[in-house]
Coordinates of C-alpha atoms in Angstrom, one line a residue:
Chain A
M1076 CA 36.1 21.0 4.3
V1077 CA 33.0 18.2 2.7
K1078 CA 30.3 19.9 1.9
V1079 CA 27.1 18.0 2.9
D1080 CA 23.8 19.3 1.7
E1081 CA 20.9 19.0 4.2
T1082 CA 17.1 17.8 2.6
L1083 CA 13.8 17.6 4.3
L1084 CA 11.8 13.6 3.9
P1085 CA 8.4 14.9 4.9
G1086 CA 7.1 12.2 7.1
V1087 CA 9.9 10.4 7.0
G1088 CA 13.0 12.2 8.6
M1089 CA 16.0 14.5 7.6
R1090 CA 19.2 13.2 5.3
Y1091 CA 22.5 14.2 5.1
D1092 CA 24.2 13.9 1.6
F1093 CA 27.5 14.6 -0.1
D1094 CA 29.0 13.6 -3.3
G1095 CA 32.0 11.6 -2.4
R1096 CA 35.5 12.0 -3.9
F1097 CA 35.3 8.8 -5.4
G1098 CA 32.1 9.4 -7.2
K1099 CA 29.9 8.4 -5.1
R1100 CA 27.3 10.0 -3.1
V1101 CA 27.5 8.7 0.9
G1102 CA 24.7 10.0 3.1
V1103 CA 22.5 9.4 6.1
I1104 CA 18.7 9.5 7.0
T1105 CA 17.9 10.6 10.1
H1106 CA 14.5 8.7 10.8
R1107 CA 12.2 10.5 13.1
D1108 CA 12.0 7.3 15.3
G1109 CA 15.3 7.4 15.9
R1110 CA 16.7 4.7 13.3
R1111 CA 19.4 5.9 11.5
E1112 CA 19.9 5.0 8.2
L1113 CA 23.3 5.3 5.9
F1114 CA 23.5 4.5 2.2
V1115 CA 25.7 5.2 -1.2
S1116 CA 24.3 6.0 -4.5
L1117 CA 25.6 3.8 -7.1
K1118 CA 27.9 4.4 -9.5
E1119 CA 25.9 4.6 -12.8
D1120 CA 23.2 6.4 -11.3
P1121 CA 23.9 8.3 -8.7
D1122 CA 20.6 10.0 -8.5
A1123 CA 19.9 5.7 -6.9
C1124 CA 21.2 3.8 -4.0
A1125 CA 22.6 1.3 -4.3
Q1126 CA 23.2 0.2 -0.6
S1127 CA 21.6 1.4 2.5
I1128 CA 22.0 0.3 6.1
V1129 CA 19.6 0.5 8.6
L1130 CA 21.0 1.5 12.2
A1131 CA 19.6 1.5 15.7
E1132 CA 20.0 4.9 17.4
D1133 CA 22.8 2.7 19.7
E1134 CA 24.4 0.9 17.0
A1135 CA 24.7 3.3 14.3
E1136 CA 26.8 5.2 17.9
V1137 CA 29.3 2.3 17.4
V1138 CA 29.5 2.8 13.5
S1139 CA 30.3 6.4 13.9
D1140 CA 33.4 5.6 16.5
L1141 CA 34.4 3.0 14.8
M1142 CA 34.4 5.4 12.0
G1143 CA 36.8 7.7 14.4
G1144 CA 37.2 10.9 14.7
S1145 CA 33.7 11.8 16.1
T1146 CA 35.0 9.9 20.1
V1147 CA 37.8 13.0 20.0
T1148 CA 36.7 15.8 19.1
R1149 CA 32.9 15.4 20.9
R1150 CA 34.1 13.9 24.4
M1151 CA 37.1 16.3 24.3
G1152 CA 35.1 18.9 24.0
Q1153 CA 33.3 17.7 26.6
S1154 CA 36.0 17.0 29.4
M1155 CA 38.1 20.0 28.4
Q1156 CA 35.2 21.5 29.7
D1157 CA 35.5 20.3 33.6
I1158 CA 39.0 20.7 34.0
E1159 CA 41.0 23.3 31.9
G1160 CA 43.5 21.9 29.5
L1161 CA 42.8 18.2 31.0
A1162 CA 40.9 15.7 27.9
M1163 CA 40.1 12.3 28.5
D1164 CA 39.0 10.2 25.9
W1165 CA 38.1 6.3 25.2
L1166 CA 39.5 5.0 22.5
P1167 CA 38.8 2.0 20.6
L1168 CA 41.5 -0.2 18.6
A1169 CA 40.7 -1.4 15.2
G1170 CA 40.9 -4.5 14.0
T1171 CA 43.9 -2.7 12.1
T1172 CA 46.0 -1.8 14.9
P1173 CA 49.7 -2.3 15.3
F1174 CA 49.9 -3.1 18.6
D1175 CA 47.5 -6.3 18.7
G1176 CA 48.6 -8.8 21.4
K1177 CA 51.2 -6.6 22.4
P1178 CA 52.2 -5.4 25.9
L1179 CA 51.0 -2.1 26.7
G1180 CA 54.8 -0.7 27.9
S1181 CA 55.8 -1.3 24.0
T1182 CA 53.3 1.6 23.2
M1183 CA 55.7 4.2 24.7
M1184 CA 51.9 6.5 25.4
R1185 CA 53.6 8.7 28.1
T1186 CA 56.9 9.2 26.6
R1187 CA 55.5 9.7 23.2
T1188 CA 52.6 11.7 23.6
G1189 CA 52.0 12.9 27.3
A1190 CA 49.1 11.1 27.6
S1191 CA 48.3 8.0 30.2
I1192 CA 47.0 4.9 29.7
V1193 CA 44.5 4.6 32.9
A1194 CA 42.3 2.0 31.9
I1195 CA 41.5 -0.7 29.6
I1196 CA 37.8 -1.7 28.8
R1197 CA 37.5 -5.5 27.5
G1198 CA 34.4 -7.4 26.7
G1199 CA 32.4 -4.5 29.2
G1200 CA 34.6 -5.0 32.4
A1201 CA 36.7 -1.6 33.2
I1202 CA 40.7 -2.3 34.3
P1203 CA 41.7 0.0 36.1
A1204 CA 45.7 1.0 35.8
P1205 CA 46.7 -1.6 33.7
G1206 CA 50.5 -2.3 33.8
P1207 CA 53.1 -2.0 31.3
E1208 CA 53.0 -5.7 30.7
F1209 CA 49.4 -5.7 30.2
V1210 CA 48.5 -7.4 26.8
L1211 CA 46.4 -5.1 24.7
H1212 CA 43.6 -6.6 21.8
A1213 CA 42.0 -5.6 18.7
G1214 CA 38.5 -4.4 19.9
D1215 CA 39.5 -3.5 23.2
T1216 CA 39.0 0.2 24.4
V1217 CA 41.5 1.9 25.9
V1218 CA 41.0 5.4 27.9
V1219 CA 43.8 8.5 27.7
V1220 CA 43.8 10.7 29.6
G1221 CA 46.4 14.1 28.8
T1222 CA 46.2 17.2 26.8
A1223 CA 44.3 17.9 24.4
E1224 CA 47.0 17.0 22.0
G1225 CA 48.4 14.3 23.5
V1226 CA 45.5 12.4 23.7
T1227 CA 44.4 13.7 19.6
H1228 CA 48.7 11.8 19.1
A1229 CA 47.7 8.9 21.4
A1230 CA 44.7 8.3 18.9
R1231 CA 46.8 8.3 15.9
L1232 CA 49.3 6.2 17.7
L1233 CA 46.8 3.1 19.0
N1234 CA 45.9 3.4 15.2
G1235 CA 48.9 3.1 13.8
Q1236 CA 49.1 6.5 11.9
P1237 CA 52.8 8.3 11.8
E1238 CA 52.2 11.0 12.9
P1239 CA 53.2 14.7 11.7
Q1240 CA 55.2 15.2 13.8
K1241 CA 57.2 18.9 12.4
T1242 CA 54.2 20.4 12.6
R1243 CA 53.2 19.4 15.4
A1244 CA 56.4 20.4 17.4
K1245 CA 56.0 24.4 17.0
T1246 CA 52.2 24.3 18.5
G1247 CA 52.2 21.3 20.9
S1248 CA 55.1 22.0 22.8
P1249 CA 53.9 25.5 24.4
V1250 CA 50.2 24.2 25.1
A1251 CA 52.2 21.0 26.7
G1252 CA 54.4 24.0 28.9
T1253 CA 51.4 25.7 30.0
S1254 CA 49.2 23.2 31.1
Chain B
M407 CA -28.9 -11.8 15.7
E408 CA -27.0 -13.5 18.4
L409 CA -24.1 -12.4 20.1
G410 CA -22.5 -16.1 18.7
Q411 CA -23.1 -15.6 15.1
L412 CA -21.9 -11.9 14.8
F413 CA -18.9 -13.3 16.3
L414 CA -18.4 -16.3 14.5
E415 CA -18.8 -13.2 11.2
I416 CA -17.1 -10.6 11.9
G417 CA -13.7 -12.8 12.9
G418 CA -14.8 -14.4 9.6
V419 CA -13.7 -11.7 8.2
I420 CA -10.9 -10.7 9.6
L421 CA -9.8 -14.2 9.5
L422 CA -9.7 -13.6 5.9
L423 CA -8.5 -10.5 5.6
A424 CA -5.2 -11.8 7.5
L425 CA -5.1 -14.6 5.1
V426 CA -5.1 -11.4 2.3
G427 CA -2.2 -9.7 4.1
R428 CA 0.1 -12.2 4.8
A429 CA 0.0 -13.1 1.0
A430 CA 0.4 -9.9 0.0
G431 CA 3.4 -10.0 2.4
R432 CA 4.4 -12.8 0.5
L433 CA 4.1 -11.1 -2.8
G434 CA 6.1 -7.7 -1.5
I435 CA 2.8 -5.7 -2.4
T436 CA 0.3 -3.7 -0.4
P437 CA -2.8 -5.3 1.1
I438 CA -4.9 -2.2 0.7
P439 CA -5.7 -3.4 -3.5
L440 CA -6.0 -7.1 -1.9
Y441 CA -8.9 -6.0 1.1
L442 CA -10.7 -4.1 -1.7
L443 CA -10.8 -7.3 -3.8
A444 CA -11.9 -10.1 -0.9
G445 CA -14.6 -7.6 -0.2
I446 CA -15.5 -7.8 -3.8
G447 CA -15.7 -11.4 -3.5
L448 CA -17.3 -11.4 0.2
G449 CA -19.9 -9.4 -1.4
A450 CA -20.4 -11.9 -4.2
V451 CA -20.5 -15.0 -2.5
M452 CA -22.8 -14.6 0.9
S453 CA -24.7 -11.4 2.8
L454 CA -23.9 -10.4 6.3
G455 CA -26.7 -10.2 8.1
N456 CA -27.7 -6.6 9.3
A457 CA -25.7 -7.0 12.5
P458 CA -22.2 -7.5 10.8
E459 CA -22.8 -5.0 8.6
E460 CA -23.7 -2.2 10.9
F461 CA -20.8 -3.1 12.4
I462 CA -18.3 -3.2 10.3
H463 CA -20.1 -0.2 8.5
T464 CA -19.1 1.4 12.8
G465 CA -15.7 0.3 11.6
A466 CA -14.9 1.0 8.3
E467 CA -16.0 4.6 9.0
I468 CA -13.5 4.8 11.9
G469 CA -11.0 3.5 9.8
A470 CA -11.3 6.6 7.4
V471 CA -11.4 8.8 10.1
L472 CA -8.1 7.2 11.7
L473 CA -6.2 7.3 8.6
L474 CA -6.4 10.7 8.3
F475 CA -5.2 11.2 11.5
T476 CA -2.6 8.9 10.8
L477 CA -1.6 10.5 8.0
G478 CA -1.7 14.0 10.2
L479 CA 0.8 12.7 12.1
E480 CA 3.2 12.6 9.9
Y481 CA 3.5 15.7 9.2
T482 CA 4.8 18.5 11.2
S483 CA 3.2 21.9 10.9
E484 CA 6.4 23.5 10.0
E485 CA 7.1 20.3 7.2
L486 CA 3.8 22.0 5.7
S487 CA 4.2 25.2 5.6
S488 CA 8.1 24.7 4.4
N489 CA 6.5 22.3 1.7
L490 CA 4.0 24.3 -0.1
K491 CA 6.6 27.2 -0.5
A492 CA 8.7 24.9 -2.2
N493 CA 6.9 23.4 -4.6
R494 CA 3.7 25.1 -5.1
Q495 CA 4.3 25.0 -8.8
I496 CA 4.8 21.5 -9.2
G497 CA 1.7 21.2 -6.5
I498 CA -0.6 23.3 -9.5
I499 CA 0.9 21.7 -12.1
D500 CA -0.2 18.4 -10.5
L501 CA -3.9 19.4 -9.8
A502 CA -4.0 20.8 -13.4
L503 CA -2.7 17.6 -15.0
N504 CA -4.2 14.6 -12.4
F505 CA -8.0 16.0 -11.4
T506 CA -9.2 17.0 -15.4
P507 CA -8.9 13.3 -16.7
G508 CA -11.4 12.4 -13.6
L509 CA -13.6 15.4 -13.8
V510 CA -13.9 15.3 -17.5
A511 CA -14.5 11.7 -17.3
G512 CA -17.0 11.5 -15.4
F513 CA -19.4 13.9 -17.4
L514 CA -18.3 12.0 -20.5
L515 CA -19.7 9.4 -18.2
G516 CA -22.7 11.0 -17.6
F517 CA -22.1 11.7 -14.0
T518 CA -23.9 14.4 -12.2
P519 CA -21.6 17.3 -11.7
L520 CA -20.9 16.6 -7.8
A521 CA -20.0 13.0 -9.1
A522 CA -17.8 14.3 -12.0
V523 CA -15.8 16.6 -9.3
L524 CA -15.4 12.8 -7.0
L525 CA -13.9 11.3 -10.2
G526 CA -11.8 14.3 -10.6
G527 CA -10.6 13.2 -6.1
V528 CA -10.3 10.2 -7.3
T529 CA -7.3 10.8 -9.6
Y530 CA -6.1 13.0 -8.7
L531 CA -4.5 11.7 -4.9
T532 CA -1.7 9.7 -5.4
S533 CA -1.9 7.0 -2.4
S534 CA 1.0 8.5 -0.3
G535 CA 0.8 5.2 1.7
I536 CA 1.5 2.9 -1.3
A537 CA 4.1 6.1 -2.5
S538 CA 6.1 5.7 0.9
K539 CA 5.6 1.8 0.7
I540 CA 7.5 1.5 -2.3
L541 CA 10.4 4.0 -1.3
R542 CA 10.6 2.2 1.9
D543 CA 11.0 -1.6 0.1
F544 CA 12.9 -0.4 -2.4
G545 CA 15.4 1.3 -0.3
R546 CA 14.9 4.0 -2.1
L547 CA 14.8 6.7 0.6
G548 CA 18.0 8.4 0.1
N549 CA 17.5 8.6 -3.7
R550 CA 17.8 11.7 -5.0
E551 CA 14.0 11.9 -6.5
T552 CA 12.3 10.3 -2.9
P553 CA 12.7 14.6 -1.8
L554 CA 10.5 15.5 -5.0
I555 CA 8.2 11.7 -4.2
L556 CA 7.3 12.9 -1.1
A557 CA 6.6 17.3 -1.5
V558 CA 4.3 16.0 -4.1
C559 CA 2.3 13.9 -1.6
V560 CA 2.5 16.3 0.7
I561 CA 0.9 18.8 -1.3
E562 CA -2.1 16.3 -2.2
D563 CA -2.9 15.7 0.9
V564 CA -3.3 19.4 2.2
V565 CA -5.2 20.1 -1.1
M566 CA -7.2 17.6 -0.1
A567 CA -8.0 18.6 2.9
A568 CA -9.6 21.3 1.5
Y569 CA -11.5 19.8 -0.1
L570 CA -13.3 17.5 1.7
P571 CA -15.3 19.5 3.6
V572 CA -16.3 21.5 0.3
V573 CA -17.5 18.4 -1.3
A574 CA -19.2 17.4 2.1
A575 CA -21.2 21.0 2.3
L576 CA -22.1 20.1 -1.8
L577 CA -22.9 16.9 -0.8
I578 CA -26.0 17.6 1.5
G579 CA -27.1 19.3 -1.1
G580 CA -30.3 22.1 -1.2
T581 CA -31.4 25.5 -2.6
L582 CA -28.5 27.0 -3.5
F583 CA -28.2 29.5 -0.5
A584 CA -28.1 26.1 2.0
V585 CA -25.2 25.0 -0.3
G586 CA -23.6 28.2 -0.1
I587 CA -24.1 28.7 4.2
N588 CA -23.0 24.8 4.3
L589 CA -20.1 25.9 2.3
L590 CA -19.2 28.9 4.6
V591 CA -19.4 27.0 7.8
A592 CA -16.9 24.2 6.3
L593 CA -14.3 26.5 5.0
A594 CA -14.9 29.0 8.0
A595 CA -14.7 26.2 10.4
F596 CA -11.7 24.1 8.9
G597 CA -9.9 27.4 7.7
L598 CA -10.0 28.3 12.0
A599 CA -9.2 25.1 12.9
F600 CA -6.2 24.9 10.8
F601 CA -4.5 28.2 12.2
L602 CA -5.2 27.2 15.6
A603 CA -3.6 23.2 14.7
L604 CA -0.4 25.1 13.7
R605 CA -0.8 28.4 15.8
Y606 CA -1.6 26.4 19.1
G607 CA -0.7 23.1 18.4
H608 CA 2.2 22.4 20.3
V609 CA -0.2 23.6 23.7
L610 CA -2.7 20.8 23.0
S611 CA 0.7 18.8 22.6
R612 CA 1.6 19.9 26.7
V613 CA -1.3 18.4 27.5
M614 CA -1.7 15.6 26.3
N615 CA 1.5 14.0 26.9
V616 CA 0.2 11.7 30.5
P617 CA 2.9 9.3 30.9
S618 CA 0.9 6.6 31.2
D619 CA 0.4 5.0 27.6
E620 CA -3.0 4.0 28.4
A621 CA -3.7 6.8 29.3
L622 CA -2.1 8.7 26.0
L623 CA -4.2 6.1 24.0
L624 CA -7.3 6.9 25.0
G625 CA -6.9 10.4 25.5
V626 CA -5.8 11.1 21.9
L627 CA -8.3 8.3 20.4
G628 CA -11.0 10.4 22.7
L629 CA -9.8 13.6 21.3
V630 CA -9.9 12.4 17.8
L631 CA -13.8 10.9 17.6
V632 CA -14.6 13.8 19.4
V633 CA -12.8 16.0 17.2
A634 CA -14.2 14.3 14.6
G635 CA -17.6 14.1 15.4
A636 CA -18.2 17.2 16.0
A637 CA -16.4 18.3 12.5
D638 CA -19.1 16.3 11.1
Q639 CA -22.3 17.9 13.0
L640 CA -20.9 21.4 11.2
N641 CA -20.9 18.6 7.9
V642 CA -17.0 19.9 7.9
S643 CA -16.6 16.2 7.1
A644 CA -15.4 14.0 10.2
A645 CA -12.6 12.5 8.4
I646 CA -11.1 16.1 8.1
G647 CA -11.6 16.8 12.0
A648 CA -9.5 14.1 12.9
F649 CA -7.0 14.9 10.4
L650 CA -6.1 18.5 12.0
V651 CA -5.5 16.2 15.3
G652 CA -3.2 14.8 13.8
I653 CA -1.2 18.3 11.9
A654 CA -1.6 19.9 15.7
L655 CA -0.1 16.8 18.2
S656 CA 3.3 17.0 17.6
G657 CA 7.0 16.3 19.2
E658 CA 6.9 13.3 21.7
V659 CA 3.5 13.0 21.7
A660 CA 2.8 12.6 18.3
D661 CA 5.7 10.1 18.0
R662 CA 3.8 7.4 21.2
A663 CA 0.6 8.7 19.6
R664 CA 1.5 7.0 16.5
Q665 CA 2.8 3.7 17.2
Q666 CA -0.2 3.1 19.1
I667 CA -3.0 4.4 17.1
E668 CA -1.0 2.8 14.2
P669 CA -2.3 -1.2 14.8
L670 CA -5.7 0.5 15.5
R671 CA -6.0 1.9 11.8
D672 CA -4.6 -1.2 10.2
L673 CA -8.0 -3.3 11.6
F674 CA -10.0 -0.4 10.9
A675 CA -8.8 0.2 7.7
A676 CA -8.8 -2.8 6.8
V677 CA -12.4 -3.1 7.7
F678 CA -13.1 -0.1 5.3
F679 CA -11.5 -1.7 2.5
V680 CA -13.7 -4.7 2.5
F681 CA -16.7 -2.7 3.6
F682 CA -16.3 -0.4 0.4
G683 CA -15.8 -4.1 -1.8
L684 CA -19.0 -5.1 0.0
Q685 CA -20.9 -2.4 -1.1
L686 CA -20.1 -2.8 -4.4
N687 CA -22.5 -4.5 -7.3
L688 CA -20.2 -6.7 -9.1
A689 CA -23.0 -6.6 -12.4
E690 CA -21.7 -2.9 -12.5
V691 CA -18.0 -4.6 -13.4
P692 CA -17.6 -4.7 -16.7
S693 CA -19.6 -1.4 -17.8
V694 CA -16.6 0.0 -15.8
L695 CA -13.8 -1.6 -17.3
L696 CA -13.0 -0.7 -20.2
P697 CA -14.0 3.6 -18.6
A698 CA -11.5 2.4 -16.3
I699 CA -8.5 1.2 -17.7
L700 CA -8.7 4.1 -20.3
L701 CA -8.5 6.5 -17.0
T702 CA -5.4 4.2 -16.5
I703 CA -3.5 5.1 -19.4
V704 CA -4.7 9.0 -19.3
T705 CA -4.0 9.5 -15.4
G706 CA -1.2 7.3 -15.0
A707 CA 0.3 9.1 -18.1
T708 CA -0.1 12.5 -16.4
K709 CA 1.3 11.5 -12.8
F710 CA 4.0 10.4 -14.5
A711 CA 4.4 13.2 -16.6
V712 CA 4.3 15.5 -13.3
G713 CA 7.1 13.0 -11.5
W714 CA 9.2 13.7 -14.3
M715 CA 9.0 17.4 -14.5
G716 CA 9.3 17.6 -10.5
A717 CA 12.6 14.9 -10.9
A718 CA 13.7 16.9 -13.4
R719 CA 14.0 20.4 -11.7
A720 CA 15.7 19.0 -9.4
G721 CA 18.6 17.8 -11.5
V722 CA 17.6 14.4 -10.7
Q723 CA 19.0 11.9 -14.3
L724 CA 16.5 10.1 -16.6
R725 CA 16.1 7.0 -14.0
G726 CA 15.7 9.1 -11.6
R727 CA 13.1 11.0 -12.6
F728 CA 11.4 7.2 -14.3
R729 CA 11.1 6.5 -10.5
A730 CA 9.8 9.3 -10.1
G731 CA 6.6 9.3 -11.9
T732 CA 6.0 5.6 -11.8
T733 CA 6.4 5.6 -8.4
L734 CA 2.8 8.7 -7.9
I735 CA 0.9 6.8 -10.5
P736 CA -0.1 4.5 -7.7
R737 CA -3.9 5.7 -6.8
G738 CA -5.7 3.5 -3.1
E739 CA -7.4 4.5 0.7
F740 CA -8.2 8.0 -0.4
S741 CA -9.7 7.6 -3.8
I742 CA -11.8 4.9 -2.0
L743 CA -12.4 6.9 0.8
I744 CA -13.7 10.3 -2.0
A745 CA -15.5 7.4 -4.4
G746 CA -17.3 6.3 -1.1
L747 CA -18.7 9.2 -0.3
G748 CA -21.0 9.1 -3.3
L749 CA -21.5 5.7 -3.7
G750 CA -25.2 7.1 -3.9
L751 CA -24.5 9.8 -6.8
A752 CA -23.4 7.9 -9.1
P753 CA -23.5 4.0 -8.6
S754 CA -21.5 2.9 -11.3
L755 CA -18.8 6.0 -9.6
G756 CA -18.0 3.0 -6.9
P757 CA -17.5 0.0 -8.9
L758 CA -14.5 1.9 -11.2
A759 CA -13.1 3.8 -8.7
A760 CA -12.3 0.4 -7.3
V761 CA -10.9 -1.4 -10.8
Y762 CA -9.1 1.9 -10.9
V763 CA -6.7 1.6 -7.8
L764 CA -6.3 -1.6 -8.4
L765 CA -5.0 -1.2 -11.9
T766 CA -3.0 2.0 -10.7
A767 CA -2.4 0.1 -7.2
I768 CA -0.1 -2.8 -9.8
L769 CA 1.0 -0.7 -12.6
G770 CA 3.5 2.0 -10.2
P771 CA 4.6 -0.5 -8.4
V772 CA 5.6 -2.8 -11.2
L773 CA 6.7 -0.1 -13.3
S774 CA 8.8 1.3 -11.2
R775 CA 11.2 -1.5 -10.3
F776 CA 11.8 -1.6 -14.3
D777 CA 13.3 1.7 -13.7
A778 CA 17.4 -0.1 -15.1
Q779 CA 15.2 -1.6 -18.5
L780 CA 12.1 1.0 -19.0
A781 CA 14.0 4.5 -18.3
P782 CA 16.9 4.4 -21.4
L783 CA 13.7 3.5 -23.5
L784 CA 12.7 7.4 -23.6
Q785 CA 15.7 8.4 -23.7
R786 CA 16.5 7.1 -27.4
R787 CA 12.6 8.3 -28.3
P788 CA 12.7 12.0 -28.2
R789 CA 15.6 12.8 -31.2
G790 CA 15.2 16.8 -30.1
E791 CA 15.7 19.3 -27.7
A792 CA 14.5 16.2 -25.1
G793 CA 17.0 14.5 -26.4
K794 CA 20.0 16.8 -25.8
E795 CA 19.1 17.2 -22.4
V796 CA 19.4 14.1 -21.2
S797 CA 22.4 13.5 -22.4
A798 CA 24.4 15.2 -21.7
P799 CA 24.8 15.3 -18.3
G800 CA 25.3 11.3 -19.2
Q801 CA 28.5 12.4 -20.7
G802 CA 29.5 14.9 -18.2

């Protein structure tokens, strides 16, 4: 687990930062007015910022989604409360996805993860219940429903990360079986 | 005087300020020292009639009140109390190192004791406005030394909140007994108001937070002026009343009030600086030039030391310490405010403060910008313990 330091900046807001594994300090300042400032330190002067980017609240949300991870855990927590054992998530297709330009059927989503794709969000509009011949593009957002495990797997699959199958199989199957 | 002429003169002054503000933006510096210069220049070339003078004077007073009010808005009461606890030590060092030179200089210049106390205040207070502008403009908010810089500014602001009522009571003067009573009343009122603001601020915030922007603006402005006026009647200094209202307001209403009051504050604060410049007697400037330069050198070094020590304690390395020290050098709005209180006491206090603020406001940001070039120079010179301490983290 990364240890994040929390520092109060009077009159400005709050600073959260940590010493990165590769030698630079990384942090976010949450300004009082909702702006978020993302910064990295200089390598030769770890006290100073090499670069800082100021983001509006909604832009910061997009960036954190693009960085991955947070959507899965955050949204899953919410929907799990609605129906026990059922998870739903919006998974953005990053530029690195192996399914750019490929039909939806080629993901073999249901077979591999047990989760189903129920809709695609593209250009601000939703395409509900797409068929297996529907062609995916990078930048789409895929709406997936399944078990919590299944949705996590789906997120990995769509972004082309290999599955750690051996460890998953043990813990994964009983959960899938009961639900 | 005719209304038309009044408008012409005031409009002319404000237009001049707009030009000066644009020039400051182009140069990338804060406009405060330039407003001062504009006022001095205006005073030299023309004299405004009585009516504009009166208007500008009132505007300047409102500017001072709004400056303090928005300063109070900046901080929540939790921030103030946690900061005071955590950074007490560096705050005391700061007060000792930076108040003393002004005080001593005042006595050396033959000021009255009270005027010397005012000069101490002038040299003590870092301009939190200029410091935070440096931090924002240079993208240094995420730097490790930044919390220390902000903490020093916060402590100074709190100290000033106690200092101003004391000075205000002393300024009224009278017999020793009368001064004592005034002082007691002022401190009691300040203490009570500070306590109420910290304790029941949230109630006030809730009452003031109306949905309509217009009602909010009028409500907040009205409250600030009423409290400032009441404080003035009690001889506590109007600005402090406004400061306490700012502290008391928190949360959503503080955010909204800040947005709405800021343009007003910018307008009246600019008027305040111009008015100060207008009042100065240019003939005094040459005689205060040397003391101002000496004070700049001495208090520049003492402020630098405070920033350096504080940053070192926070585990910041050489360049960061240098930045912390230089960022704290500029004096600004509140130094002028304090000097303004004592214009009648010592005729050279005003020009001295003006020249001093100009020098420090330029010196600090310029030095701060060259941390990469200048900080290493400080590393080589001390070959004793300090040198070792500094070079150790670099090797590790």
